[in-house]
Tab-separated table of C-alpha atoms in Angstrom:
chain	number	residue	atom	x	y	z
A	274	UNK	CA	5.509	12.186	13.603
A	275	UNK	CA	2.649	10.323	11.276
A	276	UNK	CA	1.596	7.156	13.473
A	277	UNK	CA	-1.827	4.986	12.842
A	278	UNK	CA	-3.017	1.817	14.274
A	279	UNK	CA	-5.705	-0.734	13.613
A	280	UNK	CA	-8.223	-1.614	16.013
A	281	UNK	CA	-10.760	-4.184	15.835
A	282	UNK	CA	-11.969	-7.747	16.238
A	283	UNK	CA	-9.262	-10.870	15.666
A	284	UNK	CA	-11.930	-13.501	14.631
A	285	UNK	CA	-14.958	-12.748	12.819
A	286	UNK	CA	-17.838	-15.677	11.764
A	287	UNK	CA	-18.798	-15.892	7.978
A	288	UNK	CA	-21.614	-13.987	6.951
A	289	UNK	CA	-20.926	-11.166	9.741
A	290	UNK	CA	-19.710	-7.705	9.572
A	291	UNK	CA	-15.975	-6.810	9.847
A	292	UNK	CA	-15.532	-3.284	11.678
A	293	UNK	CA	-11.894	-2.125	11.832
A	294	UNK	CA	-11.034	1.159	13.033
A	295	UNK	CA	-8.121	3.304	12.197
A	296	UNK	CA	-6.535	5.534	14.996
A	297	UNK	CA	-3.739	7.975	14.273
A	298	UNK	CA	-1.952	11.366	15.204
A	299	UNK	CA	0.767	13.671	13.562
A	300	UNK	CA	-1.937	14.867	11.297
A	301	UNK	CA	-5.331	15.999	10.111
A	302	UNK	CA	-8.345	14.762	8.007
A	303	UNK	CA	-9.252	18.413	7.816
A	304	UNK	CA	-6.159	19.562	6.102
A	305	UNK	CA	-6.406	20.149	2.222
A	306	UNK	CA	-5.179	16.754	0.700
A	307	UNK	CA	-4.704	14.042	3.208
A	308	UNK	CA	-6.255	11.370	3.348
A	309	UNK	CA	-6.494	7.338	4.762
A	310	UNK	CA	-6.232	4.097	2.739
A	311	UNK	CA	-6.662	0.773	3.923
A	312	UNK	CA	-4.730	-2.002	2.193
A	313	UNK	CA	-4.896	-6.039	3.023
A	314	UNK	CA	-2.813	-8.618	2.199
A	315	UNK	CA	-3.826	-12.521	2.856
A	316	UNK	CA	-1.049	-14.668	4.422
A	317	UNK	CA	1.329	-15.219	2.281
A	318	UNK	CA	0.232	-13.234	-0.744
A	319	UNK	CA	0.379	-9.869	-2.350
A	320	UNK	CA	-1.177	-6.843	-0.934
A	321	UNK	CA	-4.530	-5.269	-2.265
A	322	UNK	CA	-5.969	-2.288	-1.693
A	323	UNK	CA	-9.497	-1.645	-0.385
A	324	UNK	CA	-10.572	1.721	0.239
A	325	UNK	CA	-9.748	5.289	0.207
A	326	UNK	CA	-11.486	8.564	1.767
A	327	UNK	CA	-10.167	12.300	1.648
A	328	UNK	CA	-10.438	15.027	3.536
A	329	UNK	CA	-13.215	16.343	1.548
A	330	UNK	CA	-15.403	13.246	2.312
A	331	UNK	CA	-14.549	11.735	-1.158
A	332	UNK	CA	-14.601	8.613	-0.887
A	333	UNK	CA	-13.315	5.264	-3.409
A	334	UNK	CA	-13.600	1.637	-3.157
A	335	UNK	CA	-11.993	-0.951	-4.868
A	336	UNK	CA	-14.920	-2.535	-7.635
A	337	UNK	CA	-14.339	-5.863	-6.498
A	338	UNK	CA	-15.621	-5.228	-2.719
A	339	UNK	CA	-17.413	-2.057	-3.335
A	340	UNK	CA	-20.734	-3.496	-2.581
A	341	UNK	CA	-19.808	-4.864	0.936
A	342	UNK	CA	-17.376	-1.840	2.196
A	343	UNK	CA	-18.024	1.399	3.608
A	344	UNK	CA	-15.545	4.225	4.596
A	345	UNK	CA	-15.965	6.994	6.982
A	346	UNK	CA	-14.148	9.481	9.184
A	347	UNK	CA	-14.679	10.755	12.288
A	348	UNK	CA	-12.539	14.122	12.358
A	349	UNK	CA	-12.860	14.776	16.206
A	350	UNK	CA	-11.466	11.693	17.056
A	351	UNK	CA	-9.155	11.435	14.265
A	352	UNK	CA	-10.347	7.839	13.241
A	353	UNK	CA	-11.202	6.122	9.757
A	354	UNK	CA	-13.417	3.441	9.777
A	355	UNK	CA	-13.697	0.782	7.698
A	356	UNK	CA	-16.471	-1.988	7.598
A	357	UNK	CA	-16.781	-4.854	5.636
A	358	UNK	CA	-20.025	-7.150	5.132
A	359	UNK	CA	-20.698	-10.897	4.988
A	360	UNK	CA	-17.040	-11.883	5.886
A	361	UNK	CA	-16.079	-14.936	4.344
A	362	UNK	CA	-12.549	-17.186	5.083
A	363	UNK	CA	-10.724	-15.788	1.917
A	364	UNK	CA	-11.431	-12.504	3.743
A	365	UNK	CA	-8.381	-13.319	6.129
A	366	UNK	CA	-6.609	-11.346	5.789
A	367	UNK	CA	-3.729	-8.402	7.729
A	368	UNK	CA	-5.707	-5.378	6.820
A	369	UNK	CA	-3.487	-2.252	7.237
A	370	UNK	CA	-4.701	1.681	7.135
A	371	UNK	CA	-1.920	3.918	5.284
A	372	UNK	CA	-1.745	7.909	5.625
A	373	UNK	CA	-1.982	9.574	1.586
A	374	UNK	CA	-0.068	13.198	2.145
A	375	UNK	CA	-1.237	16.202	0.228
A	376	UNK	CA	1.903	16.629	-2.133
A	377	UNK	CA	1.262	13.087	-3.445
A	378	UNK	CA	-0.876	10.376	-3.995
A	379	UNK	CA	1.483	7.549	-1.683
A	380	UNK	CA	0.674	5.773	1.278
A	381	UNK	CA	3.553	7.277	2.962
A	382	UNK	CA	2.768	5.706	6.672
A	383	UNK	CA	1.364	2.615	7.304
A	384	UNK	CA	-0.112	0.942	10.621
A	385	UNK	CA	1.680	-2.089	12.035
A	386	UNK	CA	-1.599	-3.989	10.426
A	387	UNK	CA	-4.270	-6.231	12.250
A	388	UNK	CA	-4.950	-9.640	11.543
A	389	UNK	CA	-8.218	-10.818	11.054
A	390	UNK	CA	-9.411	-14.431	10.875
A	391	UNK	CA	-12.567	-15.323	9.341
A	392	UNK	CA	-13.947	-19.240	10.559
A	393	UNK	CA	-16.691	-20.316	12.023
B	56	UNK	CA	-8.110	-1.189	-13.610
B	57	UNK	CA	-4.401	-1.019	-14.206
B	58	UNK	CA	-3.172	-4.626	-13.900
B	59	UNK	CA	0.578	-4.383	-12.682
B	60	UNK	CA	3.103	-6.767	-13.402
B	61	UNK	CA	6.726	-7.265	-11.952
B	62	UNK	CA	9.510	-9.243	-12.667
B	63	UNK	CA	11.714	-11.332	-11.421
B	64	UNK	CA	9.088	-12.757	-8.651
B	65	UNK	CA	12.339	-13.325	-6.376
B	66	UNK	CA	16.311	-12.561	-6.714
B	67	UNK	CA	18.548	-13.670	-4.451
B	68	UNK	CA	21.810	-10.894	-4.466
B	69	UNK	CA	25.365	-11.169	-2.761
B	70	UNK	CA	25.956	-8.154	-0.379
B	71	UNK	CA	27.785	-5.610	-2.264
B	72	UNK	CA	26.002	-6.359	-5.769
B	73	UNK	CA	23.848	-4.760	-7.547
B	74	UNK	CA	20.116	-5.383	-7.947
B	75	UNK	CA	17.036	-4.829	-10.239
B	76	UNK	CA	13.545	-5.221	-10.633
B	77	UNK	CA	10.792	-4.469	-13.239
B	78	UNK	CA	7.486	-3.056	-13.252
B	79	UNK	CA	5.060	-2.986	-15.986
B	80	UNK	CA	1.701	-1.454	-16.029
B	81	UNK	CA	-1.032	-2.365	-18.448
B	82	UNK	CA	-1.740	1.958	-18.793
B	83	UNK	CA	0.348	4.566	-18.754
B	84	UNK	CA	0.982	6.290	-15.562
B	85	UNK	CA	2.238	9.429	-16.886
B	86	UNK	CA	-0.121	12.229	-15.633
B	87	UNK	CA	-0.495	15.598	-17.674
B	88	UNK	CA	1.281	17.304	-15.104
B	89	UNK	CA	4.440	15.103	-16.415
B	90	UNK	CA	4.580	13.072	-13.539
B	91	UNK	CA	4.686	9.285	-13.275
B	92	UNK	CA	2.356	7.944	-10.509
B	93	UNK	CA	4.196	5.148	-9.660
B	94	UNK	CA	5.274	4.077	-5.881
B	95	UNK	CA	7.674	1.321	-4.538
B	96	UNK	CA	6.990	-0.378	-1.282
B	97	UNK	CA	9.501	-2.343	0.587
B	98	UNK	CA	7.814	-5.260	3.192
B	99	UNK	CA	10.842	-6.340	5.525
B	100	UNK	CA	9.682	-9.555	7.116
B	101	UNK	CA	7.304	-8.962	9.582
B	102	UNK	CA	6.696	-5.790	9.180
B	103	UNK	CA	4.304	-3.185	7.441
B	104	UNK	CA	5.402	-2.252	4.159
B	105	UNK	CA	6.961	1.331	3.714
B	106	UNK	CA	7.370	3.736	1.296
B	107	UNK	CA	10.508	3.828	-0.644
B	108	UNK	CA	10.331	5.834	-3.957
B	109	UNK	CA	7.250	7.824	-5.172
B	110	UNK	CA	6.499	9.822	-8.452
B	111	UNK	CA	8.740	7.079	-9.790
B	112	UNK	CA	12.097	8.351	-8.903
B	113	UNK	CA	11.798	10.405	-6.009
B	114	UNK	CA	13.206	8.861	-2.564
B	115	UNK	CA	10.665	9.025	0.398
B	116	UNK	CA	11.958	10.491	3.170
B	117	UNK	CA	14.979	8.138	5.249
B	118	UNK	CA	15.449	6.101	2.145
B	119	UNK	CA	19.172	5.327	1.772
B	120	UNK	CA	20.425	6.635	-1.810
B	121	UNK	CA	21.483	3.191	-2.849
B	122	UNK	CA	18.008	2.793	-4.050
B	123	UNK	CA	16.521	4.396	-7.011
B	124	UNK	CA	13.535	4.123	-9.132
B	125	UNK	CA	13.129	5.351	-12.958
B	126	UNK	CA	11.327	4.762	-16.267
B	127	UNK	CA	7.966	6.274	-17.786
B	128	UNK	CA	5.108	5.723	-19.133
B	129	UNK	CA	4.618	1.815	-18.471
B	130	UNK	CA	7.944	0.594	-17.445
B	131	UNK	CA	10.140	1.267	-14.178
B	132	UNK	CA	12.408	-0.149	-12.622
B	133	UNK	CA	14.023	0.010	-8.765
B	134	UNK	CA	17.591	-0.308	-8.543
B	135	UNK	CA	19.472	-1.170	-5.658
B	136	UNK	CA	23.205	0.137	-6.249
B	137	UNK	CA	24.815	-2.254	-3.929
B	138	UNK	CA	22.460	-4.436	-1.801
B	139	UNK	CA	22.801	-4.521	2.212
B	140	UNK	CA	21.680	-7.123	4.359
B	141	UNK	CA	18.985	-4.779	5.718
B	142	UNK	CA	17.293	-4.668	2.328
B	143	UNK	CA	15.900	-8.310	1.908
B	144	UNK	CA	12.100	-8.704	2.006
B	145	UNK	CA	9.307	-8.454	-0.529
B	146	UNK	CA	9.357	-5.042	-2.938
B	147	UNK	CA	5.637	-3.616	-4.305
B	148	UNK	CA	5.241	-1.446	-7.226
B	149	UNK	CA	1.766	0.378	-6.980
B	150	UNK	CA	0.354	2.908	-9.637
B	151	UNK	CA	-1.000	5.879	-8.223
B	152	UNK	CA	-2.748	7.313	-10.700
B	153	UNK	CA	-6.528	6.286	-10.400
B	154	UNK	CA	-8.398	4.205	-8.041
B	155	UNK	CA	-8.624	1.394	-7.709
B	156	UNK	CA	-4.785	1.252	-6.890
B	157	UNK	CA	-3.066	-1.818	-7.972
B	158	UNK	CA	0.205	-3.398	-7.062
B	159	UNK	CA	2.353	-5.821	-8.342
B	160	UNK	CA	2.534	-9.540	-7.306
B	161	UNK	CA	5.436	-8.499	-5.731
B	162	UNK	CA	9.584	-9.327	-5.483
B	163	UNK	CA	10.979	-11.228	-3.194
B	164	UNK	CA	14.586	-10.102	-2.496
B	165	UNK	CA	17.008	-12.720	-0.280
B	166	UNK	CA	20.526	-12.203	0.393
B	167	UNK	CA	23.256	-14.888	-0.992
């Protein structure tokens, strides 16, 4: 059984830096395929996606953030990490990480998502 | 970037009725291996969204058979054959083909 889960700060000042850490089981970052997304959706509107990294390190960011994100795994502890530079309030946002399975290209599990509230 | 765009924006369905929504993508998502990289997400309320239909027609795993997902190319659709209770919240289309991935605006599905 695929589970993940979110980890990181609830409020955040503008101009800081967002870390958010994914945690999950039932599978590997090693294995030929897989990889982690993370996804955020702002209350009350549509979700977007932010960021992507593979097993094989290869990492992709969504053009519109890609100068304030950065992605990275941690295989031994079988955690993503996701950070995100000067925060700002339309940065509030529930920011999910999502499991991508080798056969496709889905986010076939998601986390239960953690809110994050950018004011000063 | 793929701009996707779905329609209606909501429906509201008796149980027992049938129900339908559209995606459109601005590119094809037809790959060369003849597969079309498009997902459907469902969002109950409250809850993180899950994976209903990938590939554009094939059922993730647990998915009831009511629902099923078709088209090619830049149009699909998700149909729900007859609409449960269970099944009202907010349904994504995403292409999968590139990065960045892109989903719809999203459908908001209430129950009559």
């Amino acid at each position: 059984q695929i589970t993940l889960r979110e980890s990181g700060p609830t409020l955040v000042r503008p101009t800081q830096t967002l870390t958010l850490t994914c945690t999950f089981s039932g599978f590997s970052l090693t294995t030929g395929g897989v990889g982690v997304g993370w996804i955020r959706q702002p209350p009350g509107k549509a979700l977007e996606w932010l960021a992507l990294i593979y097993w094989s390190d290869d990492k992709r960011y969504s053009p519109a953030l890609e100068s304030r994100l950065t992605i990275t795994k941690d295989t031994s502890r079988n955690q993503v990490v996701l950070t995100m530079t000067n925060m700002d309030p339309v940065d509030t946002a529930t920011y999910y990480c999502a499991h991508i399975p080798t056969v496709t290209t889905s986010f076939d599990s998601w986390g239960q998502g953690a809110l994050v509230t950018v004011s000063s | 970037e793929i701009v996707m765009t779905q329609s209606p924006l909501s429906l509201s369905v008796t149980p027992g009725e049938p129900a339908s929504i559209s995606c459109w993508s601005s590119q094809s998502l037809l790959h060369t291996n003849g597969r079309n990289y498009l997902d459907w997400y469902l969002q109950k309320p409250g809850q993180s969204p899950q994976l209903l239909i990938f590939l554009a027609s094939d059922r993730a795993s647990g998915v009831p058979d009511r629902f099923s997902g078709g088209g090619s190319g830049t149009y699909f659709t998700l149909k729900i054959s007859r609409v449960a209770t269970e099944d009202i919240g907010v349904y994504y289309c995403m292409q999968a083909l590139q990065t960045p991935r892109t989903f719809g605006q999203g459908t908001r599905l209430e129950i009559k």
